[in-house]
Coordinates of C-alpha atoms and ligand atoms in Angstrom, one line a residue:
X7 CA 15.7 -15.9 -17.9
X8 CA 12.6 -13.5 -18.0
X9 CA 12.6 -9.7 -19.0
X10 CA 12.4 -9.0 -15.6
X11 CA 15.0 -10.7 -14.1
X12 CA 17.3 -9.7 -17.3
X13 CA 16.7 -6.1 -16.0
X14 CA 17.2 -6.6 -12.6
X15 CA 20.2 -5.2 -12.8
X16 CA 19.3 -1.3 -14.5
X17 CA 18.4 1.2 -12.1
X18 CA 15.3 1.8 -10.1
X19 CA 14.4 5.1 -12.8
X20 CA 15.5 2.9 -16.0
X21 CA 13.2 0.0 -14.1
X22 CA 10.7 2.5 -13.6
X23 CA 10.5 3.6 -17.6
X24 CA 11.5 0.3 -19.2
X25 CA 10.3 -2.8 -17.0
X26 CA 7.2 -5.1 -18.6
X27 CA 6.8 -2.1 -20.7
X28 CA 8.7 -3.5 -23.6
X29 CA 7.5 -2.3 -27.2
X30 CA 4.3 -3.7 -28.1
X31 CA 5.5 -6.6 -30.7
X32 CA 2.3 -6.1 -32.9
X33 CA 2.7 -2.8 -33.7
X34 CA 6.0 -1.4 -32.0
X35 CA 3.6 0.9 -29.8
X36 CA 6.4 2.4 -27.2
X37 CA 3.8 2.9 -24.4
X38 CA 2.1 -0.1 -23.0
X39 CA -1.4 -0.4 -24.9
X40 CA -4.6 -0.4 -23.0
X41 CA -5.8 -3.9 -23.6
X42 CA -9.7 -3.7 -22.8
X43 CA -10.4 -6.8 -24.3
X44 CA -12.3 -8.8 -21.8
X45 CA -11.6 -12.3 -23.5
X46 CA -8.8 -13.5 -25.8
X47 CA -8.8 -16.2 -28.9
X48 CA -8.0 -19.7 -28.4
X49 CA -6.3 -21.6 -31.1
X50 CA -7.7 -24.9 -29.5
X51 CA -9.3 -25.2 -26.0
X52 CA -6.7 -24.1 -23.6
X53 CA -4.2 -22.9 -26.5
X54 CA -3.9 -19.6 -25.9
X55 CA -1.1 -17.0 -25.6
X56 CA -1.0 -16.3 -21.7
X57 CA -4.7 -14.5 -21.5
X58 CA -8.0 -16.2 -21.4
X59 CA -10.7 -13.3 -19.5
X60 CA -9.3 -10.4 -18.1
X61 CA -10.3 -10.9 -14.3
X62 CA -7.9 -13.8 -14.4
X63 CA -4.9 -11.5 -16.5
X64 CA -4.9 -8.7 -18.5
X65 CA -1.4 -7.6 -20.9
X66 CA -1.7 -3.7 -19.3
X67 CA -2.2 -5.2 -15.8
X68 CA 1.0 -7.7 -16.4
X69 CA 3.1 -4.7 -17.4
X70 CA 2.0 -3.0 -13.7
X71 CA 2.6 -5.7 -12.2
X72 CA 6.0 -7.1 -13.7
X73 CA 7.4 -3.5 -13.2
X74 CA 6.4 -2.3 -9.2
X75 CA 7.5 -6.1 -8.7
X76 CA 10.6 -5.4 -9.8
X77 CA 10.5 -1.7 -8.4
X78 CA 10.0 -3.6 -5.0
X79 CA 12.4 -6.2 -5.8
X80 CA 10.2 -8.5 -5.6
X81 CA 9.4 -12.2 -7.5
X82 CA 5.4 -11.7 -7.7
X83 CA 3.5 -8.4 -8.1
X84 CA -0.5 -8.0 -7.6
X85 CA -2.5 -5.2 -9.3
X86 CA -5.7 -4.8 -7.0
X87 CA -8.7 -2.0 -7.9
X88 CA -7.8 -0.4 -4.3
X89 CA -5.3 -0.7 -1.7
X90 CA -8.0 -2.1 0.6
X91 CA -8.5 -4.8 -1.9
X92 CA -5.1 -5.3 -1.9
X93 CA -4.9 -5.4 1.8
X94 CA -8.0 -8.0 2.2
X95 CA -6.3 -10.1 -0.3
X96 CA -3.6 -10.6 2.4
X97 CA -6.2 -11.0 5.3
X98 CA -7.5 -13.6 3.0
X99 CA -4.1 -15.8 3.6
X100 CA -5.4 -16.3 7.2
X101 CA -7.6 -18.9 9.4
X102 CA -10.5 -18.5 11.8
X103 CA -8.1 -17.6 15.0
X104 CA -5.4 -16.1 13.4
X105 CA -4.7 -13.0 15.3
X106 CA -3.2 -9.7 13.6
X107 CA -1.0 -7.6 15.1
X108 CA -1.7 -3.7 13.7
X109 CA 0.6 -1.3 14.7
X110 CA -1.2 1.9 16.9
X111 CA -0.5 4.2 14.3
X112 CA -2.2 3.4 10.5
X113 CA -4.1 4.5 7.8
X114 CA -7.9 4.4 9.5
X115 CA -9.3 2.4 7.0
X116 CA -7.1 -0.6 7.6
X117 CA -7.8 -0.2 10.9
X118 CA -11.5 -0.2 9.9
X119 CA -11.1 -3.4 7.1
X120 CA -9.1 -5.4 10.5
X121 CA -11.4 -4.3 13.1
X122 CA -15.0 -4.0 11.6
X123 CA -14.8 -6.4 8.5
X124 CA -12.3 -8.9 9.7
X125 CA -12.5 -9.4 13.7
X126 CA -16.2 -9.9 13.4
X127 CA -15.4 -13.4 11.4
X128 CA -12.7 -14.3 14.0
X129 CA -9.6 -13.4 13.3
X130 CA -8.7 -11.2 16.4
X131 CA -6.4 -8.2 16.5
X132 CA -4.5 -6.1 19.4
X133 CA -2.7 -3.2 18.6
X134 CA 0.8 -2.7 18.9
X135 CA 3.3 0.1 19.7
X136 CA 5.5 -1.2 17.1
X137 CA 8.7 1.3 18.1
X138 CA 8.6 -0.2 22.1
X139 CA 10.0 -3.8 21.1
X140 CA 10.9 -5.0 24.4
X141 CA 7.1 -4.4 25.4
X142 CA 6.4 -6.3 21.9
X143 CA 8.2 -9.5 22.6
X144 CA 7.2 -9.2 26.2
X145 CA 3.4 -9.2 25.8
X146 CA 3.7 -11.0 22.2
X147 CA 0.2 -13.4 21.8
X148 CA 0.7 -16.7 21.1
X149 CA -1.7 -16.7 18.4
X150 CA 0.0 -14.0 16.2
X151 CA 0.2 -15.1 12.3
X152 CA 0.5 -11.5 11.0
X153 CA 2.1 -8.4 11.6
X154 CA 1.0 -5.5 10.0
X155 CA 3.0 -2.1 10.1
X156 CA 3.0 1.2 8.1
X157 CA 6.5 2.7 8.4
X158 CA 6.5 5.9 7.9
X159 CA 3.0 6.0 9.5
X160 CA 0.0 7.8 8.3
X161 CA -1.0 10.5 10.3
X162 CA 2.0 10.8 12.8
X163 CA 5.5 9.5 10.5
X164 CA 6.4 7.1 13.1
X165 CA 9.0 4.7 11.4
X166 CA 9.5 1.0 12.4
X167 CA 12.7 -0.9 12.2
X168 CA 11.6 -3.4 9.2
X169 CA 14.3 -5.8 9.9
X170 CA 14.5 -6.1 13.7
X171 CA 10.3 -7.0 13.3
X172 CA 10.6 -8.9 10.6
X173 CA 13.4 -11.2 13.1
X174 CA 11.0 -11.1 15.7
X175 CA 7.8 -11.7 14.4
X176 CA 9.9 -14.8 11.8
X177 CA 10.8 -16.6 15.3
X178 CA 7.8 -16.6 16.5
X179 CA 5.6 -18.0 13.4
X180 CA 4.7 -15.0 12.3
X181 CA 4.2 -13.0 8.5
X182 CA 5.1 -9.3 8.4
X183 CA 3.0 -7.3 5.8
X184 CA 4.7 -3.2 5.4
X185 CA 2.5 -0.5 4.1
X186 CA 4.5 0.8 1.4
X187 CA 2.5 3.8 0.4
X188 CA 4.3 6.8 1.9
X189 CA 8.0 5.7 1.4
X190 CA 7.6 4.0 -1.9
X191 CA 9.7 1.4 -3.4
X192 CA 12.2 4.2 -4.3
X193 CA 12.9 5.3 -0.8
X194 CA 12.7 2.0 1.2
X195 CA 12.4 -1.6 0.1
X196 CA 10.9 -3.7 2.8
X197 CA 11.6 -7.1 1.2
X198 CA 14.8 -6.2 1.2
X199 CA 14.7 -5.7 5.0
X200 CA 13.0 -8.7 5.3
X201 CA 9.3 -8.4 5.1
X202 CA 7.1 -10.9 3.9
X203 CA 4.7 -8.7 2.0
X204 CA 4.4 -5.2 0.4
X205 CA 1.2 -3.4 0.4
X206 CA 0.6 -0.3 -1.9
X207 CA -2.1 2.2 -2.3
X208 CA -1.4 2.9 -5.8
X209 CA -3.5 5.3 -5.4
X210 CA -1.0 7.6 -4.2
X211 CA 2.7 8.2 -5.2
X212 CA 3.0 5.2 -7.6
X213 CA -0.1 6.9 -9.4
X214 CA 1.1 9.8 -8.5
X215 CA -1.5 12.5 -10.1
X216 CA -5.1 12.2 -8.1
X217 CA -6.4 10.4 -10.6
X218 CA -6.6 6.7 -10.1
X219 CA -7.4 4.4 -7.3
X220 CA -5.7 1.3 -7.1
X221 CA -3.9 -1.5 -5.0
X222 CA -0.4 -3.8 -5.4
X223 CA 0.7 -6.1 -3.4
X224 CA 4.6 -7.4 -4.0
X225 CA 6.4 -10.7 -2.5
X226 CA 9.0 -13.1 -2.8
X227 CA 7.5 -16.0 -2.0
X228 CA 6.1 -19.0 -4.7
X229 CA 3.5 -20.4 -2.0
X230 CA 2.2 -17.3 -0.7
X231 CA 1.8 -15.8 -4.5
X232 CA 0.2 -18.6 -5.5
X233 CA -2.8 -17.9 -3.2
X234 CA -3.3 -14.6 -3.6
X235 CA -2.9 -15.0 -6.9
X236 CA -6.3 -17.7 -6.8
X237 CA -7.7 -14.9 -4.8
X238 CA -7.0 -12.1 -6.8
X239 CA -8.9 -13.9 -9.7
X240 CA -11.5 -15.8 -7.4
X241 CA -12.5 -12.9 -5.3
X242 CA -12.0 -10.7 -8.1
X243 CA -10.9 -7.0 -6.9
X244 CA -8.8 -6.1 -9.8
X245 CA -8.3 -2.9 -11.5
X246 CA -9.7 -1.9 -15.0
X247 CA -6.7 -1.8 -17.8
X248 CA -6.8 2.0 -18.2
X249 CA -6.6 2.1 -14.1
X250 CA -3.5 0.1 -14.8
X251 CA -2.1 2.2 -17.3
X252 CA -2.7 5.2 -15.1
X253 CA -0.6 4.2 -12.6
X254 CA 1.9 2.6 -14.9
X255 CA 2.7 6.3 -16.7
X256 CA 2.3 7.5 -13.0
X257 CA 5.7 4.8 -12.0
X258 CA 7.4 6.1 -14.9
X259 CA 8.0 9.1 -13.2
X260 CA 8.1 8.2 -9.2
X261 CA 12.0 8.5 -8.7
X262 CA 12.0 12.2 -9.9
X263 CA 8.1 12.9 -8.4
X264 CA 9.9 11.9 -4.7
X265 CA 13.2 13.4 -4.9
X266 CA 10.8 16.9 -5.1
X267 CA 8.2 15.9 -2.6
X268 CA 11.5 15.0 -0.1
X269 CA 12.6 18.5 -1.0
X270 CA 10.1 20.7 -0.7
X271 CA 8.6 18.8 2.1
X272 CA 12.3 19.5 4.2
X273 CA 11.4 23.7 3.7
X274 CA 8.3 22.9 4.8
X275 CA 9.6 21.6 7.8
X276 CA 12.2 24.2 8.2
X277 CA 9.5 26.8 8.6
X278 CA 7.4 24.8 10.6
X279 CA 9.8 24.0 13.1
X280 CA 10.3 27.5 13.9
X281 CA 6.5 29.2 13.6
X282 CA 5.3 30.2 17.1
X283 CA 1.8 28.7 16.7
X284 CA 2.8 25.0 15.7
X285 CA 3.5 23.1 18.5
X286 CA 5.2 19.8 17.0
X287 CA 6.1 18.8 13.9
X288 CA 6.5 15.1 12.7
X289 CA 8.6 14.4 10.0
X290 CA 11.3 11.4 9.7
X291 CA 14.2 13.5 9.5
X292 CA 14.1 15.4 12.5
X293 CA 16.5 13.9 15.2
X294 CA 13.7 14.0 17.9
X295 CA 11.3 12.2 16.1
X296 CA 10.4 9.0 17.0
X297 CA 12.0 6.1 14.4
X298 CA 14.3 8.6 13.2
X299 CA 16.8 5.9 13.5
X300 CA 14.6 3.6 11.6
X301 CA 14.0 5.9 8.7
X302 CA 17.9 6.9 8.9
X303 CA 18.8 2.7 8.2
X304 CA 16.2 1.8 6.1
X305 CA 14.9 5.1 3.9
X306 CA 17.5 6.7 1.4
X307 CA 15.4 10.1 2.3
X308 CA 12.5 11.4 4.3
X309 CA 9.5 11.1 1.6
X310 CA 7.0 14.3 1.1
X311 CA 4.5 14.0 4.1
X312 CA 4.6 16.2 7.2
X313 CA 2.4 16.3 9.9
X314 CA 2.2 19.0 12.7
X315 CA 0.1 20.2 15.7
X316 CA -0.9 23.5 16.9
X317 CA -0.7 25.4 20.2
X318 CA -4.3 26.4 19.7
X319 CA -5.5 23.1 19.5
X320 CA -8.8 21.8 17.5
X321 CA -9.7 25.5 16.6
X322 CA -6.2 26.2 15.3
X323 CA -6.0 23.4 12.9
X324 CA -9.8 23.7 11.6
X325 CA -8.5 27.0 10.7
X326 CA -5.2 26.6 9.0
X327 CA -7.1 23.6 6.6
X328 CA -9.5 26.4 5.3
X329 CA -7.0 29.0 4.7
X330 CA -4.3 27.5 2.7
X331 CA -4.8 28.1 -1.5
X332 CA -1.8 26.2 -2.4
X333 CA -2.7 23.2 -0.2
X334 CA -5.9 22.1 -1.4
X335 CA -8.2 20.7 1.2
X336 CA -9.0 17.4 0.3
X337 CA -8.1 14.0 1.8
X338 CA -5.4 11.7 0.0
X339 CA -1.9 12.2 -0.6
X340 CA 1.3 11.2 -2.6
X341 CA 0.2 13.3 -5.8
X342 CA 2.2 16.0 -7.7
X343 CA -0.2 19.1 -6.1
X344 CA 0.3 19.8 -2.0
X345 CA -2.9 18.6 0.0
X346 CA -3.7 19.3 3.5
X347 CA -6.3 17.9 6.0
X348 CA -7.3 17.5 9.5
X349 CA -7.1 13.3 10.7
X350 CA -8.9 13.2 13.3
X351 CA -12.1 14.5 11.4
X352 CA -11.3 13.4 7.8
X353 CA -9.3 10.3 7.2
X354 CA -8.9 9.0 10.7
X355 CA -12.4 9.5 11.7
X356 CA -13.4 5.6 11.8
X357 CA -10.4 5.6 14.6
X358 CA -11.9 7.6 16.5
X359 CA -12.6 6.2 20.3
X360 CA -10.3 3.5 19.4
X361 CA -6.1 3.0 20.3
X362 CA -5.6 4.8 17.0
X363 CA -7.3 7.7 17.7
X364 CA -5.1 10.6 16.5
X365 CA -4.7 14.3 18.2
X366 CA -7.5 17.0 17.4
X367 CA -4.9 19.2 16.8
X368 CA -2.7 17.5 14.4
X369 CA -3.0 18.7 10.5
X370 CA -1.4 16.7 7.7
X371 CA 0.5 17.6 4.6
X372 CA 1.1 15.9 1.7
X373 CA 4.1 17.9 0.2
X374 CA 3.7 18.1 -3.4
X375 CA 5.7 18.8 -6.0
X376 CA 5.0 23.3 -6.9
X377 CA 7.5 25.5 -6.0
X378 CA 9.1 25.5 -2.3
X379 CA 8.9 29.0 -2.0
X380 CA 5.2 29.4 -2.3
X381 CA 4.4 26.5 -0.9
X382 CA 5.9 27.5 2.1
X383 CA 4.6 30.9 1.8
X384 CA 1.1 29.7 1.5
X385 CA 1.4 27.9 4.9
X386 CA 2.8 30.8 6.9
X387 CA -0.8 33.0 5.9
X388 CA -2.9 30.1 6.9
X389 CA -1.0 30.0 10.0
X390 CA -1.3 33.7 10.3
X391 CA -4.9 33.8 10.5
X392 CA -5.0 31.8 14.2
Ligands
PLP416 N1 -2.6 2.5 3.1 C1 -2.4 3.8 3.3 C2 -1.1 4.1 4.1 C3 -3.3 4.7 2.9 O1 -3.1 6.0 3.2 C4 -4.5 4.3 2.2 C5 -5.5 5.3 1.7 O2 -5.4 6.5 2.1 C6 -4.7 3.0 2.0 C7 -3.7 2.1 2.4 C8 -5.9 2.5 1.3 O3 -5.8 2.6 -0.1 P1 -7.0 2.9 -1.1 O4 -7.6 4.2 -0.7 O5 -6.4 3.0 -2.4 O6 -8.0 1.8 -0.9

């Protein structure tokens, strides 16, 4: 039996600290060294202990990967040097034909990789209102092999039942990849609900501190993790060793990082919810938002992004992004400081014109992890100046 599966039965935090991160048996180092060592010593050809060149494995990206694996309870874990080059790696297990179903609400630059990169060498793609599931199995194309869903979503927090599309899209010949990033492994675990696939931008809560981009993909299955594991070392995208330890310290931390970001991000919403200029606020935990049965079944809380429109529209929103000084204005999310930013002119600009086109209105929050009280008290002045 592996270290991995030997600690499959500690927690998600003692996973988190002690998983592939085992004491380093040459010199009892506690944390994980950063192995930069491109190439690794033979004892005779093809006698080697587990490393041979550091594209193809790498002992600080097998710690990264052996622990989110098991974070996600998953057999196989992938470090990639982005979440897009995680999420190619997956569009990579397709043929000429195969269509992709995205659902209408996602990160613009999958949208972008599926669309712009993708389509063009024929694989086709609709999108998908992924909540309406009579309408999905109504108008479902033959030629499906993939589904693709973010649940919650990024900009609007829609959340998806994992396990009644997972059933659906498994009758009907299809593989269901689920965007991990906003929930994290700590607040919903997808393979658990039946998905095929977990995608990660490492770049944001398992990394945790705005300082590393990277990509992870996690799965059960031997077949498909054999070929994105060829593909991963063929195609190449993978992440330097001190990316991987980034993100590494950042896991060490994630269950106690997103127990804060669901806390402070619920008195965010509280004041929100009763301001005079915001007209809607999305957030999972809200009875009236839509997939707030999802998220109640398949997240153990609410996660740390909030999204919310103005009455004033396009004007109102430019204006509360420039006036916050808690919130910094910046794209990204899922780090320890609070970020705001406007979609529909920052990260879901390539949508623009498209199904996934997002409100001018709408501003996003990623809740970090400072204190509620000013956090909240840094909003209501931005607001103040509509
Ligand atoms: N998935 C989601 C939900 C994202 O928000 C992002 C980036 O913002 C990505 C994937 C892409 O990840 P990366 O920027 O690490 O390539």
């Amino acid at each position: 039996m592996g270290e991995a599966e030997q600690q499959a039965g500690w927690g998600f935090e003692t996973r988190a600290v002690h998983t592939g991160q085992a004491p380093d048996p040459a010199s009892g180092a506690v944390v994980t060294p950063i192995t930069l060592s491109t190439t690794f010593a033979q004892d005779g050809v093809g006698n080697h202990q587990g490393y041979e060149y550091s594209r193809s494995g790498n002992p600080t990206r097998s710690a990264l990967e052996t622990c989110v694996a098991s974070l996600e309870l998953a057999r196989h874990g992938f470090a990639f040097a982005s979440g897009l080059a995680a999420e190619d790696n997956v569009l990579r297990l397709l043929s000429q034909g195969d269509r992709i179903l995205l659902g209408n609400d996602a990160y613009g630059g999958t949208f972008r990789l599926i669309s712009k990169v993708w389509a063009p060498l024929g694989f086709p793609w609709s999108a998908v209102d992924l909540t309406d599931l009579d309408a999905l199995v109504a108008s479902w194309p033959d030629d499906t092999r993939l589904v693709w869903l973010e649940t919650p979503t990024n900009p609007l927090l829609t959340c998806i039942d994992i396990e009644t599309v997972a059933a659906i899209a498994h009758e009907r010949g299809a593989l269901v990849v689920v965007d991990n990033t906003f929930a994290t492994p700590f607040l919903q675990q997808p393979l658990a609900l039946g998905a095929d696939i977990v995608v990660h931008s490492a770049t944001k809560y398992l990394g945790g501190h705005s300082d590393v981009v990277g990509g992870f993909l996690a799965l059960n299955d031997d077949d498909l993790a054999d070929r994105i594991r060829f593909t991963q070392n063929a195609a190449g995208a993978v992440p330097a060793p001190f990316d991987c330890y980034l993100v590494l310290r950042g896991v060490k931390t994630l269950g106690v990082r997103m127990e804060r970001h669901c806390s402070n991000a619920r008195a965010v919403v509280d004041m929100l919810v009763g301001h005079p200029a915001v007209d809607r606020v999305f957030y999972p935990q809200l009875p009236d938002h839509p997939g707030h049965r999802a998220a109640a079944k398949q997240m153990r809380d609410f996660g740390g992004m909030v999204s919310f429109t103005l009455r004033g529209g396009l004007d109102a929103a430019l204006t509360v992004v420039r006036h916050t000084q808690i919130f910094t204005l910046a794209e990204s999310l899922g780090a320890v400081e609070s970020l705001i930013e406007h979609p529909g002119q920052m990260t879901h600009a390539s949508a623009a014109g498209s199904p996934l086109q997002v409100p001018d209105a709408l501003v996003r929050l990623s809740v970090g992890i400072e204190s509620a009280t000013d956090l909240v008290a840094d909003l209501q002045q931005a607001l103040d100046h509509i």
